[in-house]
Coordinates of C-alpha atoms and ligand atoms in Angstrom, one line a residue:
X1 CA 33.8 129.1 76.1
X2 CA 36.9 129.8 74.0
X3 CA 36.8 132.0 70.9
X4 CA 37.0 129.0 68.5
X5 CA 34.1 127.2 70.1
X6 CA 32.0 130.3 70.1
X7 CA 32.6 131.3 66.5
X8 CA 32.2 127.8 65.1
X9 CA 28.8 127.6 66.7
X10 CA 27.8 131.1 65.4
X11 CA 28.6 130.2 61.8
X12 CA 27.1 126.7 62.0
X13 CA 23.8 128.3 63.0
X14 CA 23.5 131.4 60.9
X15 CA 23.3 132.3 57.2
X16 CA 26.1 134.6 56.0
X17 CA 23.7 137.5 55.4
X18 CA 21.8 137.1 58.7
X19 CA 24.6 138.1 61.1
X20 CA 24.6 141.7 62.5
X21 CA 27.9 142.6 60.9
X22 CA 26.9 141.6 57.4
X23 CA 27.2 144.1 54.6
X24 CA 26.9 143.1 50.9
X25 CA 30.3 144.8 50.3
X26 CA 32.8 146.3 52.8
X27 CA 33.1 149.6 50.8
X28 CA 35.1 151.5 53.3
X29 CA 37.5 148.7 53.8
X30 CA 37.9 148.2 50.1
X31 CA 38.6 151.9 49.5
X32 CA 41.3 152.0 52.3
X33 CA 42.9 148.8 51.1
X34 CA 43.1 150.1 47.5
X35 CA 44.6 153.4 48.9
X36 CA 47.2 151.4 50.9
X37 CA 48.1 149.1 48.0
X38 CA 48.4 152.2 45.8
X39 CA 47.9 150.3 42.5
X40 CA 50.3 147.4 43.4
X41 CA 48.3 144.3 42.5
X42 CA 51.0 142.1 44.1
X43 CA 50.8 143.8 47.5
X44 CA 50.4 141.2 50.2
X45 CA 47.0 141.7 51.9
X46 CA 45.8 139.9 55.0
X47 CA 42.2 140.0 56.2
X48 CA 42.2 139.0 59.8
X49 CA 38.9 137.6 61.0
X50 CA 37.5 137.7 57.5
X51 CA 34.7 135.3 58.4
X52 CA 32.2 134.9 55.6
X53 CA 32.5 138.5 54.3
X54 CA 32.7 139.3 50.6
X55 CA 35.8 141.4 51.0
X56 CA 38.0 138.5 49.6
X57 CA 35.6 138.2 46.6
X58 CA 36.0 141.9 45.9
X59 CA 39.7 141.9 46.3
X60 CA 40.0 139.0 43.8
X61 CA 37.7 140.9 41.5
X62 CA 40.0 143.9 41.6
X63 CA 43.0 141.8 40.6
X64 CA 44.7 141.5 44.0
X65 CA 47.2 138.6 43.6
X66 CA 48.4 138.0 47.2
X67 CA 45.5 137.6 49.6
X68 CA 45.5 135.8 52.9
X69 CA 42.3 135.3 54.9
X70 CA 42.7 134.3 58.6
X71 CA 39.8 133.3 60.8
X72 CA 39.4 131.2 64.0
X73 CA 36.4 129.6 62.4
X74 CA 36.9 126.7 60.0
X75 CA 33.2 126.8 59.2
X76 CA 33.4 130.4 58.1
X77 CA 36.4 129.7 55.9
X78 CA 34.8 126.7 54.3
X79 CA 31.6 128.7 53.5
X80 CA 33.7 131.4 51.9
X81 CA 35.8 129.0 49.9
X82 CA 32.7 127.3 48.6
X83 CA 31.2 130.6 47.5
X84 CA 34.4 131.5 45.7
X85 CA 34.7 128.1 43.9
X86 CA 38.0 127.8 41.9
X87 CA 38.9 131.4 42.8
X88 CA 39.5 130.2 46.3
X89 CA 42.7 128.5 45.1
X90 CA 44.3 132.0 44.6
X91 CA 43.9 132.7 48.3
X92 CA 46.0 131.6 51.3
X93 CA 43.6 130.4 54.1
X94 CA 44.7 130.2 57.7
X95 CA 42.5 128.8 60.5
X96 CA 43.9 130.3 63.7
X97 CA 43.3 132.5 66.7
X98 CA 45.2 135.7 65.9
X99 CA 46.1 136.1 69.5
X100 CA 47.8 132.7 69.5
X101 CA 49.2 132.2 66.1
X102 CA 52.9 132.5 65.4
X103 CA 53.0 135.3 62.8
X104 CA 55.3 135.2 59.8
X105 CA 57.8 138.0 59.9
X106 CA 57.4 141.0 57.5
X107 CA 55.1 139.2 55.0
X108 CA 52.4 141.7 54.5
X109 CA 51.9 145.1 53.1
X110 CA 48.3 145.6 54.2
X111 CA 46.7 144.3 57.4
X112 CA 42.9 144.6 57.5
X113 CA 40.5 143.8 60.4
X114 CA 36.9 144.7 60.5
X115 CA 35.2 143.8 63.8
X116 CA 37.7 141.5 65.4
X117 CA 40.0 143.6 67.6
X118 CA 37.1 144.9 69.6
X119 CA 36.3 141.3 70.9
X120 CA 39.7 141.3 72.6
X121 CA 38.8 142.5 76.1
X122 CA 41.8 141.3 78.1
X123 CA 45.1 143.3 78.0
X124 CA 47.1 140.1 77.2
X125 CA 45.0 139.4 74.1
X126 CA 45.3 143.0 72.9
X127 CA 49.1 142.9 73.4
X128 CA 49.4 139.5 71.6
X129 CA 47.4 140.9 68.7
X130 CA 49.4 144.1 68.4
X131 CA 52.7 142.0 68.6
X132 CA 51.5 140.0 65.6
X133 CA 50.6 143.1 63.6
X134 CA 54.1 144.6 64.4
X135 CA 55.8 141.3 63.3
X136 CA 53.7 140.7 60.2
X137 CA 53.4 144.1 58.5
X138 CA 56.5 145.3 56.6
X139 CA 58.0 148.6 57.5
X140 CA 56.1 151.2 55.4
X141 CA 53.1 148.9 55.3
X142 CA 49.6 149.8 56.3
X143 CA 47.2 148.7 59.0
X144 CA 43.4 149.2 58.7
X145 CA 41.5 148.3 61.9
X146 CA 37.7 148.8 62.3
X147 CA 36.1 148.4 65.7
X148 CA 32.9 149.7 67.3
X149 CA 33.0 153.4 67.9
X150 CA 32.4 155.3 71.1
X151 CA 28.6 155.1 70.5
X152 CA 28.7 151.5 69.2
X153 CA 27.1 148.5 71.0
X154 CA 28.6 147.1 74.2
X155 CA 28.0 143.5 73.1
X156 CA 28.1 141.7 69.8
X157 CA 27.3 138.0 69.0
X158 CA 26.6 137.6 72.8
X159 CA 30.1 138.7 73.7
X160 CA 31.3 141.8 75.5
X161 CA 33.2 144.2 73.3
X162 CA 35.5 147.2 73.6
X163 CA 34.5 150.5 72.0
X164 CA 37.1 152.9 70.8
X165 CA 37.6 156.4 69.5
X166 CA 40.6 157.1 67.2
X167 CA 42.9 158.1 70.1
X168 CA 42.2 155.1 72.3
X169 CA 42.4 152.7 69.4
X170 CA 45.7 154.2 68.2
X171 CA 47.1 154.1 71.7
X172 CA 46.7 150.3 71.7
X173 CA 49.1 150.2 68.8
X174 CA 51.7 152.8 69.8
X175 CA 53.9 155.4 68.1
X176 CA 55.4 153.0 65.5
X177 CA 52.0 153.1 63.9
X178 CA 51.4 156.5 62.5
X179 CA 47.8 157.4 62.3
X180 CA 47.0 158.7 58.9
X181 CA 43.2 158.9 59.0
X182 CA 40.2 157.8 61.1
X183 CA 36.5 157.9 60.2
X184 CA 33.2 156.7 61.7
X185 CA 30.7 154.7 59.8
X186 CA 27.0 153.9 60.6
X187 CA 26.4 150.3 59.8
X188 CA 22.9 149.2 59.1
X189 CA 22.4 145.6 60.3
X190 CA 20.2 143.1 58.5
X191 CA 17.8 143.3 61.4
X192 CA 17.3 147.1 60.9
X193 CA 19.3 148.5 63.7
X194 CA 22.4 150.8 63.4
X195 CA 25.9 150.4 64.8
X196 CA 28.6 153.0 64.9
X197 CA 32.0 151.7 63.6
X198 CA 35.3 153.4 63.8
X199 CA 38.0 152.9 61.1
X200 CA 41.7 153.7 61.8
X201 CA 44.2 153.7 59.0
X202 CA 47.9 153.7 60.0
X203 CA 51.3 153.4 58.4
X204 CA 54.0 151.3 60.0
X205 CA 57.2 153.3 60.5
Ligands
SAM301 C1 32.0 140.2 63.7 S1 32.8 139.0 62.7 C2 33.5 140.0 61.4 C3 33.7 139.3 60.1 C4 34.2 140.1 59.0 N1 35.5 140.8 59.3 C5 33.2 141.2 58.5 O1 33.4 142.4 58.7 O2 32.2 140.8 58.0 C6 34.3 138.6 63.6 C7 35.1 137.6 63.0 O3 36.3 137.4 63.7 C8 36.6 136.1 63.9 N2 37.4 136.0 65.1 C9 37.0 136.3 66.4 N3 38.0 136.2 67.2 C10 39.0 135.8 66.5 C11 40.4 135.6 66.9 N4 40.8 135.7 68.2 N5 41.3 135.2 65.9 C12 40.8 135.1 64.6 N6 39.6 135.3 64.2 C13 38.7 135.7 65.2 C14 35.3 135.4 63.9 O4 35.3 134.0 63.6 C15 34.5 136.2 62.9 O5 34.6 135.7 61.6

């Protein structure tokens, strides 16, 4: 089954707050995005694999003016747009597979991904993803990627996933991406279990 078919069926079957990755607010992501944007409300921010998360709501609420949400699932994008109502018009929506889309050159200041890169288990998918980050993010821009940590689960949503520590995640991106900070987060799922996440925050040279 390809990524699109899988994720469309996940979102067609489950309520937004019933999936294991759900959090009412992505506090760590928000704090890192605010730090990267450094008070610039017109910074161009992309949330890759945003799904049905409330990150976009919170970014709009903080006055961010240039937000793009990309996800392979049209169902997830439609649910999020409906929740936002008229505010959805302020956002650029892209339904695409990040490993296949032709990225626009140097259009964003901040790239954010929570729980997408770890689903890319084949080297060619990882290379295609990193190529898109390198093309899309402006020199001097920031990349925030969160995956399962070394003690995180080995599967999510029925799919095999990769687990990373800061060094192995950073090595996927290479020296052009200067690692500024990494941290681990214990995520409490709606079903009562815990999952270790890793955040890496990099600056593009
Ligand atoms: C585990 S969910 C995380 C959603 C959201 N980032 C969050 O933290 O709540 C993974 C998301 O990535 C999307 N996704 C998975 N593979 C993708 C790909 N190759 N390209 C774009 N989106 C993808 C899925 O549709 C899903 O919304």
